Amino acid sequence: MKKKLAVIIPTFRERDNLAIVVERLKKLLADDEWEIVFVDDDSQDGSLEEFLRLSGENSRVRFLRRIGRRGLSSACMEGMCSTGADFLAVMDADLQHDESILPKMVGILRENPSVDLVVGTRYSGEGGVGNWAKSRQMISKFATWIEKSLMRTPLSDPMSGFFVLRREVFEDSARRVTGKGFKILLDLVLSSPRPLQIREVSYTFRPREHGESKLDIIVGLEFLLLLAEKMFGHLVPIRFFLYGLVGLSGLILHLLILGLLHSGMGWQFSAAQWTATAIAMISNFLVNNTLTYRQQRLKGAALLPGAAIYAIICCFGAIANVQVADFLYETKIPWWFAGTVGAGIGAVWNYAVSSQIVWTWFRSLMASRRP
Ligand code: GDD
Ligand code: MN
C-alpha cells in the first residue's frame, strides 16, 4: 500500500485562506494517499463554519480545535500526534509557503530511505523571499544568523515552517521538544537524539493575501528562549531562569524608585522602601504575566485579584527569605552569602507557588467562570 501523507496546517484567524489551501492541495496531491489536518486555536472569525463545510465535502480534510490555548509549535505537535500517516508535512495556511514543491519533498522521502527530513528553504539555490517586507526580511535573516552562530544545524533556513518528515523521526523527538513559540522545525531538529539526514528544496516565499501575520516581539523572545532551553534547559528550567530575569528587572526598578523617593525627594526610608516594593511587585507580576506565563496569562477582570494573590505569595517568600538569611547570619556565615541564600530560597518559593496558584489554579478558576 502506498504510504500516506498528512499535511498539518496550524491556523489562527485564517478563514479566507482555508478553502484556497484545500483546493490547491487537492489538485496537487490528486490520487495519492493524503489528508489535511487543520489545527485551529478557536479563531472565532468564521473559521469553524469553513472547517465544517470543507470536512463535510471531503473526508480527507480533518480539523482539531483547541480552546483556551495558543501556540504555533504546540498546534503542529498536536496535529502530528493526531495522525497515523507515514509522512508528516507542516505548512502555513496563509499560502506564503509554495505548496507546489510538496510532491517533490515527499518524493525525496519515498525514494531515499536514509533521508529523515526535507525542508522548504528560502535561503539556498533558487529560493527567495519575493517582495516580503524589508523589515521582516531583516528579522528573519537576523534570527537565522543567531541560530547559525549558536547551534550550527545543517539548515539554510532554520526559521522555516515548511517541511516534511518521517513519522519515526517525529516519534524520536516528540517527547523532547519544548513545543513553545513559532519554531517547530528547529525545535524538532534540536530535539532529535541523533543527527538527522536533511535535504532541502528551495522555493520563493509568497506575500500574504488574506489575514495578517501573528508574529510579534514576544515570538522573537520565544525564539531566544527555545535556543536557551536547548542549550541549558537540562540544567535549569528556562521558565525559572526567565522568572529570575524578571525578578532582576524588578530589583533594578525597586532601587531606582527607592533612590528617587528617598534621596531624591526626601521621603522617609521605610515609606520609600514600601512604595518601591509595591511597585516592583506589580511590575514583576505584569511582566511575568505577559512573558513567563504568556500561554496562560490572566486577562481583564482576573488581573487585579491575580496580582493580589501574587503579592500575598511573595510576602511569604519574603518572610522565608529573611528567616533563612537571619538564621545563616547568626551562624557567622558572611552577610552576603546569607543574603544570597535567603533571596534564592524566596525566589524558588515565589516561582513554585505562584506558578501553581496564580497561573494554574486561579487561572483555571477564572476560565471556568467565563460565560
Ligand atoms: N493554531 C495556531 N495557533 N496557529 C497559529 C498560531 C497560533 O497561536 N499563530 C500563528 N498560527 C498559524 C497562522 O494562522 C499561519 O497559518 C501560520 O501559523 C504562520 O503564522 P503567520 O502569522 O503567517 O507567521 P509568519 O508568516 O509571520 O511566519 C511564518 O513564516 C515564517 C517563515 O517561514 C511562520 O511559519 C514562521 O515560523 C516562519 O519562520
Ligand atoms: Mn505567514
Coordinates of C-alpha atoms and ligand atoms in Angstrom, one line a residue:
M1 CA 0.0 0.0 0.0
K2 CA 1.2 3.5 -0.8
K3 CA 2.5 5.4 2.2
K4 CA 0.3 8.1 3.4
L5 CA 1.0 11.9 3.8
A6 CA -0.6 14.1 6.4
V7 CA -0.4 17.9 5.8
I8 CA -0.6 19.6 9.2
I9 CA -1.8 23.2 8.9
P10 CA -1.8 25.4 12.0
T11 CA -4.4 28.1 11.8
F12 CA -5.4 31.2 13.7
R13 CA -7.8 33.6 12.1
E14 CA -7.2 32.3 8.5
R15 CA -10.8 32.0 7.4
D16 CA -10.4 33.3 3.9
N17 CA -7.4 31.1 3.2
L18 CA -8.8 27.8 4.2
A19 CA -10.8 26.9 1.1
I20 CA -8.0 28.0 -1.2
V21 CA -5.4 25.8 0.6
V22 CA -7.7 22.8 0.4
E23 CA -8.4 23.4 -3.3
R24 CA -4.7 23.7 -4.2
L25 CA -3.7 20.6 -2.2
K26 CA -6.5 18.6 -3.7
K27 CA -5.3 19.4 -7.2
L28 CA -1.7 18.9 -6.4
L29 CA -1.9 15.6 -4.5
A30 CA -4.7 14.1 -6.6
D31 CA -4.8 10.3 -6.2
D32 CA -2.0 10.0 -3.6
E33 CA -2.9 8.8 -0.1
W34 CA -3.2 12.1 1.8
E35 CA -5.1 14.0 4.4
I36 CA -5.2 17.6 5.7
V37 CA -5.2 18.3 9.5
F38 CA -6.0 21.8 10.4
V39 CA -5.2 22.7 14.0
D40 CA -7.1 25.8 15.0
D41 CA -6.9 27.8 18.2
D42 CA -10.5 28.8 18.5
S43 CA -10.3 31.6 15.9
Q44 CA -13.9 32.8 16.2
D45 CA -13.7 34.5 12.8
G46 CA -15.9 32.1 10.9
S47 CA -13.2 29.6 10.5
L48 CA -15.3 26.9 12.3
E49 CA -18.0 27.1 9.7
E50 CA -15.4 26.8 7.0
F51 CA -13.9 23.7 8.7
L52 CA -17.3 22.1 8.9
R53 CA -18.1 22.8 5.3
L54 CA -14.7 21.7 4.0
S55 CA -14.5 18.5 6.0
G56 CA -18.1 17.7 5.1
E57 CA -17.3 18.0 1.4
N58 CA -14.1 16.0 1.6
S59 CA -13.3 13.2 4.1
R60 CA -9.6 13.8 3.6
V61 CA -10.0 17.1 5.5
R62 CA -10.0 17.0 9.3
F63 CA -9.6 19.6 11.9
L64 CA -8.6 19.8 15.5
R65 CA -9.8 22.7 17.7
R66 CA -8.1 23.8 20.8
I67 CA -9.9 26.1 23.2
G68 CA -8.2 28.4 25.7
R69 CA -4.8 27.8 24.3
R70 CA -2.5 29.4 21.7
G71 CA 0.8 28.5 20.1
L72 CA 2.0 27.6 16.7
S73 CA 4.5 24.9 17.7
S74 CA 2.2 23.2 20.1
A75 CA -0.6 23.2 17.4
C76 CA 1.8 21.5 15.0
M77 CA 2.8 19.0 17.6
E78 CA -0.8 18.1 18.4
G79 CA -1.7 17.8 14.7
M80 CA 1.2 15.4 14.2
C81 CA 0.2 13.4 17.2
S82 CA -3.4 13.1 15.8
T83 CA -2.5 11.2 12.7
G84 CA -1.1 7.8 11.8
A85 CA 0.3 8.9 8.4
D86 CA 3.8 7.8 7.4
F87 CA 4.9 11.3 6.2
L88 CA 4.1 14.4 8.2
A89 CA 4.2 17.7 6.5
V90 CA 3.8 21.1 8.2
M91 CA 2.7 24.1 6.2
D92 CA 1.3 27.5 6.9
A93 CA -2.3 28.3 6.0
D94 CA -1.7 31.7 4.6
L95 CA -0.3 30.5 1.2
Q96 CA 3.1 32.0 1.8
H97 CA 4.7 28.6 1.5
D98 CA 4.7 27.4 -2.1
E99 CA 2.8 24.2 -1.9
S100 CA 3.8 23.2 -5.4
I101 CA 7.1 21.8 -4.1
L102 CA 5.3 19.4 -1.7
P103 CA 5.2 16.4 -4.1
K104 CA 8.9 16.8 -4.7
M105 CA 9.6 17.0 -1.0
V106 CA 7.6 13.8 -0.3
G107 CA 9.1 12.2 -3.4
I108 CA 12.6 12.6 -1.8
L109 CA 11.5 10.8 1.3
R110 CA 9.8 8.0 -0.7
E111 CA 12.8 7.4 -2.8
N112 CA 15.6 7.8 -0.2
P113 CA 15.0 5.7 2.9
S114 CA 18.1 7.2 4.6
V115 CA 16.6 10.8 4.4
D116 CA 14.8 11.8 7.6
L117 CA 13.6 15.3 6.8
V118 CA 13.0 17.5 3.8
V119 CA 12.8 21.3 4.4
G120 CA 11.5 24.0 2.1
T121 CA 14.2 26.7 2.1
R122 CA 14.2 30.4 1.0
Y123 CA 17.9 30.8 1.6
S124 CA 19.6 28.5 -0.8
G125 CA 19.5 27.5 -4.5
E126 CA 16.7 29.1 -6.4
G127 CA 14.9 30.1 -3.2
G128 CA 13.9 33.6 -2.3
V129 CA 11.7 35.8 -0.2
G130 CA 9.9 37.6 -3.1
N131 CA 8.7 41.0 -2.1
W132 CA 8.4 40.3 1.6
A133 CA 8.6 43.5 3.7
K134 CA 12.2 44.6 4.2
S135 CA 11.7 44.7 8.0
R136 CA 10.5 41.1 8.1
Q137 CA 13.4 40.0 5.9
M138 CA 15.9 41.6 8.3
I139 CA 14.3 39.9 11.3
S140 CA 14.3 36.6 9.6
K141 CA 18.0 37.0 8.5
F142 CA 19.0 38.1 11.9
A143 CA 17.3 35.2 13.6
T144 CA 18.9 32.8 11.1
W145 CA 22.3 34.3 11.8
I146 CA 21.8 33.9 15.6
E147 CA 20.7 30.3 15.1
K148 CA 23.7 29.6 12.8
S149 CA 26.2 31.0 15.3
L150 CA 24.8 29.2 18.3
M151 CA 23.5 25.9 17.1
R152 CA 25.1 25.1 13.7
T153 CA 22.3 22.9 12.5
P154 CA 22.7 22.0 8.8
L155 CA 19.8 24.1 7.7
S156 CA 20.0 27.0 5.4
D157 CA 16.6 28.3 6.6
P158 CA 16.2 27.2 10.2
M159 CA 13.3 29.6 10.6
S160 CA 11.3 27.7 8.0
G161 CA 7.8 26.5 9.0
F162 CA 7.5 24.3 5.8
F163 CA 8.9 20.7 6.0
V164 CA 8.1 17.0 5.7
L165 CA 9.5 14.3 7.9
R166 CA 9.0 10.6 8.6
R167 CA 6.8 9.7 11.4
E168 CA 9.5 7.7 13.2
V169 CA 11.7 10.8 13.2
F170 CA 8.8 12.7 14.8
E171 CA 8.3 9.9 17.4
D172 CA 12.0 10.1 18.4
S173 CA 11.9 13.8 19.1
A174 CA 8.2 14.2 20.2
R175 CA 8.8 13.9 24.0
R176 CA 11.8 16.2 24.0
V177 CA 10.5 19.2 22.0
T178 CA 9.7 22.3 24.0
G179 CA 6.6 23.0 21.9
K180 CA 6.9 26.7 22.6
G181 CA 6.8 29.5 20.2
F182 CA 6.9 29.5 16.5
K183 CA 9.9 27.5 15.6
I184 CA 8.7 23.9 15.4
L185 CA 11.2 22.8 12.7
L186 CA 14.2 24.0 14.8
D187 CA 12.6 22.5 17.9
L188 CA 12.3 19.1 16.3
V189 CA 15.8 19.1 14.8
L190 CA 17.4 20.3 18.0
S191 CA 15.5 17.6 20.0
S192 CA 16.4 14.7 17.8
P193 CA 18.5 12.1 19.7
R194 CA 20.7 11.6 16.6
P195 CA 21.9 13.9 13.7
L196 CA 19.2 13.9 11.0
Q197 CA 19.7 13.3 7.3
I198 CA 18.3 16.5 5.9
R199 CA 17.6 17.6 2.3
E200 CA 16.4 21.0 1.2
V201 CA 14.1 22.1 -1.6
S202 CA 14.1 25.8 -2.5
Y203 CA 11.1 27.9 -3.1
T204 CA 10.1 31.5 -3.2
F205 CA 8.2 32.9 -0.2
R206 CA 4.9 34.5 -1.3
P207 CA 3.3 37.6 0.1
R208 CA 0.3 37.1 2.3
E209 CA -3.0 37.8 0.6
H210 CA -5.7 37.4 3.3
G211 CA -5.5 37.9 7.0
E212 CA -2.4 39.1 8.9
S213 CA 0.8 37.8 10.4
K214 CA 0.8 36.7 14.1
L215 CA 4.5 37.4 14.5
D216 CA 5.3 39.9 17.3
I217 CA 8.0 40.8 19.7
I218 CA 7.1 38.0 22.0
V219 CA 7.5 35.5 19.3
G220 CA 11.1 36.8 18.9
L221 CA 11.7 36.4 22.6
E222 CA 10.3 32.9 22.5
F223 CA 12.8 32.0 19.7
L224 CA 15.7 33.1 22.0
L225 CA 14.1 31.1 24.8
L226 CA 13.9 28.0 22.6
L227 CA 17.6 28.3 21.9
A228 CA 18.3 28.9 25.6
E229 CA 16.3 25.8 26.6
K230 CA 18.0 23.7 24.1
M231 CA 21.4 24.9 25.3
F232 CA 20.9 25.0 29.1
G233 CA 17.5 23.5 29.7
H234 CA 18.9 20.3 31.1
L235 CA 20.4 22.3 33.9
V236 CA 17.7 24.8 34.9
P237 CA 14.1 25.1 33.8
I238 CA 14.1 28.0 31.4
R239 CA 10.9 29.4 32.9
F240 CA 12.7 29.7 36.3
F241 CA 15.5 31.4 34.6
L242 CA 13.1 33.8 32.9
Y243 CA 11.3 34.3 36.2
G244 CA 14.7 35.2 37.7
L245 CA 15.4 37.7 35.0
V246 CA 12.1 39.3 35.6
G247 CA 12.9 39.4 39.3
L248 CA 16.2 41.1 38.5
S249 CA 14.4 43.7 36.4
G250 CA 12.1 44.3 39.4
L251 CA 15.1 44.8 41.7
I252 CA 16.5 47.4 39.4
L253 CA 13.2 49.2 39.2
H254 CA 12.9 48.9 43.0
L255 CA 16.3 50.6 43.5
L256 CA 15.5 53.3 41.0
I257 CA 12.3 54.2 42.8
L258 CA 13.8 53.9 46.2
G259 CA 16.7 56.3 45.2
L260 CA 14.2 58.7 43.6
L261 CA 11.9 58.9 46.6
H262 CA 14.4 58.6 49.4
S263 CA 17.5 60.5 48.3
G264 CA 15.8 62.5 45.5
M265 CA 12.6 63.6 47.1
G266 CA 13.5 63.2 50.8
W267 CA 10.9 60.6 51.7
Q268 CA 11.5 58.6 54.9
F269 CA 13.4 55.4 54.2
S270 CA 10.6 53.0 55.2
A271 CA 7.9 54.8 53.3
A272 CA 10.1 54.9 50.2
Q273 CA 11.0 51.2 50.7
W274 CA 7.4 50.1 50.9
T275 CA 6.4 52.1 47.9
A276 CA 9.3 50.7 45.8
T277 CA 8.4 47.2 46.9
A278 CA 4.8 47.5 45.9
I279 CA 5.6 49.0 42.5
A280 CA 8.3 46.4 41.8
M281 CA 5.9 43.6 42.8
I282 CA 3.2 44.9 40.4
S283 CA 5.7 45.3 37.7
N284 CA 7.0 41.7 38.2
F285 CA 3.5 40.4 38.2
L286 CA 2.7 42.1 34.9
V287 CA 5.9 41.2 33.2
N288 CA 5.7 37.6 34.3
N289 CA 2.1 37.5 33.2
T290 CA 2.9 38.7 29.7
L291 CA 6.2 36.9 29.3
T292 CA 6.9 33.9 31.5
Y293 CA 3.3 32.8 31.6
R294 CA 2.2 34.1 28.2
Q295 CA 0.4 30.9 27.2
Q296 CA -1.8 31.1 30.3
R297 CA -1.8 34.8 31.0
L298 CA -4.6 36.4 33.1
K299 CA -6.7 39.0 31.4
G300 CA -9.4 41.6 32.2
A301 CA -11.2 41.1 35.5
A302 CA -8.7 38.3 36.5
L303 CA -5.8 40.7 36.5
L304 CA -6.4 42.6 39.8
P305 CA -7.2 39.6 42.1
G306 CA -4.4 37.7 40.3
A307 CA -1.9 40.5 41.3
A308 CA -3.2 40.5 44.9
I309 CA -2.7 36.7 45.2
Y310 CA 0.7 37.1 43.7
A311 CA 1.6 39.8 46.2
I312 CA 0.5 37.6 49.2
I313 CA 2.6 34.7 47.9
C314 CA 5.6 37.0 47.5
C315 CA 5.1 38.2 51.1
F316 CA 5.5 34.6 52.3
G317 CA 8.5 34.3 50.1
A318 CA 10.0 37.4 51.7
I319 CA 9.4 36.0 55.2
A320 CA 11.1 32.8 54.3
N321 CA 13.9 34.8 52.7
V322 CA 14.5 36.9 55.8
Q323 CA 14.1 34.0 58.2
V324 CA 16.7 31.8 56.4
A325 CA 19.1 34.7 55.9
D326 CA 18.8 35.7 59.6
F327 CA 19.5 32.1 60.7
L328 CA 22.5 31.8 58.4
Y329 CA 23.8 35.2 59.5
E330 CA 23.7 34.1 63.2
T331 CA 25.9 31.1 62.4
K332 CA 28.7 33.6 61.4
I333 CA 28.4 33.0 57.7
P334 CA 29.4 36.1 55.7
W335 CA 26.4 38.5 55.3
W336 CA 26.4 38.5 51.5
F337 CA 26.3 34.7 51.4
A338 CA 23.4 34.6 54.0
G339 CA 21.6 37.3 52.0
T340 CA 22.0 35.5 48.7
V341 CA 20.8 32.1 50.0
G342 CA 17.8 33.8 51.6
A343 CA 16.9 35.6 48.4
G344 CA 17.4 32.4 46.4
I345 CA 15.0 30.5 48.7
G346 CA 12.5 33.3 48.5
A347 CA 12.7 33.2 44.6
V348 CA 12.2 29.4 44.4
W349 CA 9.2 29.7 46.7
N350 CA 7.7 32.6 44.8
Y351 CA 8.3 30.8 41.5
A352 CA 6.9 27.4 42.5
V353 CA 3.9 28.7 44.5
S354 CA 2.9 31.5 42.1
S355 CA 3.1 29.2 39.1
Q356 CA 0.8 26.7 40.8
I357 CA -1.6 29.1 42.4
V358 CA -1.7 32.2 40.3
W359 CA -1.1 30.8 36.8
T360 CA -2.6 27.4 37.2
W361 CA -5.3 27.2 39.9
F362 CA -6.6 30.7 39.8
R363 CA -6.4 30.9 36.1
S364 CA -8.5 27.8 35.6
L365 CA -10.9 29.0 38.2
M366 CA -11.4 32.2 36.3
A367 CA -11.6 30.4 33.0
S368 CA -14.3 28.0 34.3
R369 CA -16.4 31.1 35.3
R370 CA -16.4 32.7 31.9
P371 CA -19.9 32.6 30.4
Ligands
GDD1 N1 -3.1 27.1 15.8 C1 -2.3 28.2 15.7 N2 -2.1 28.8 16.9 N3 -1.9 28.6 14.6 C2 -1.1 29.8 14.6 C3 -0.9 30.5 15.7 C4 -1.4 30.0 17.0 O1 -1.2 30.6 18.0 N4 -0.1 31.6 15.4 C5 0.1 31.5 14.1 N5 -0.6 30.4 13.5 C6 -0.6 30.0 12.1 C7 -1.1 31.0 11.2 O2 -2.5 31.0 11.1 C8 -0.4 30.6 9.9 O3 -1.1 29.6 9.3 C9 0.9 30.1 10.4 O4 0.7 29.7 11.8 C10 2.0 31.1 10.3 O5 1.7 32.2 11.0 P1 2.0 33.7 10.4 O6 1.4 34.6 11.4 O7 1.6 33.8 9.0 O8 3.5 33.8 10.6 P2 4.6 34.4 9.6 O9 4.3 34.4 8.2 O10 4.9 35.7 10.2 O11 5.8 33.4 9.9 C11 5.7 32.1 9.3 O12 6.6 32.0 8.3 C12 7.9 32.1 8.7 C13 8.8 32.0 7.5 O13 8.7 30.7 7.0 C14 6.0 31.0 10.3 O14 5.8 29.8 9.8 C15 7.3 31.1 10.9 O15 7.6 30.0 11.7 C16 8.3 31.1 9.7 O16 9.6 31.4 10.2
MN2 MN 2.6 33.9 7.2

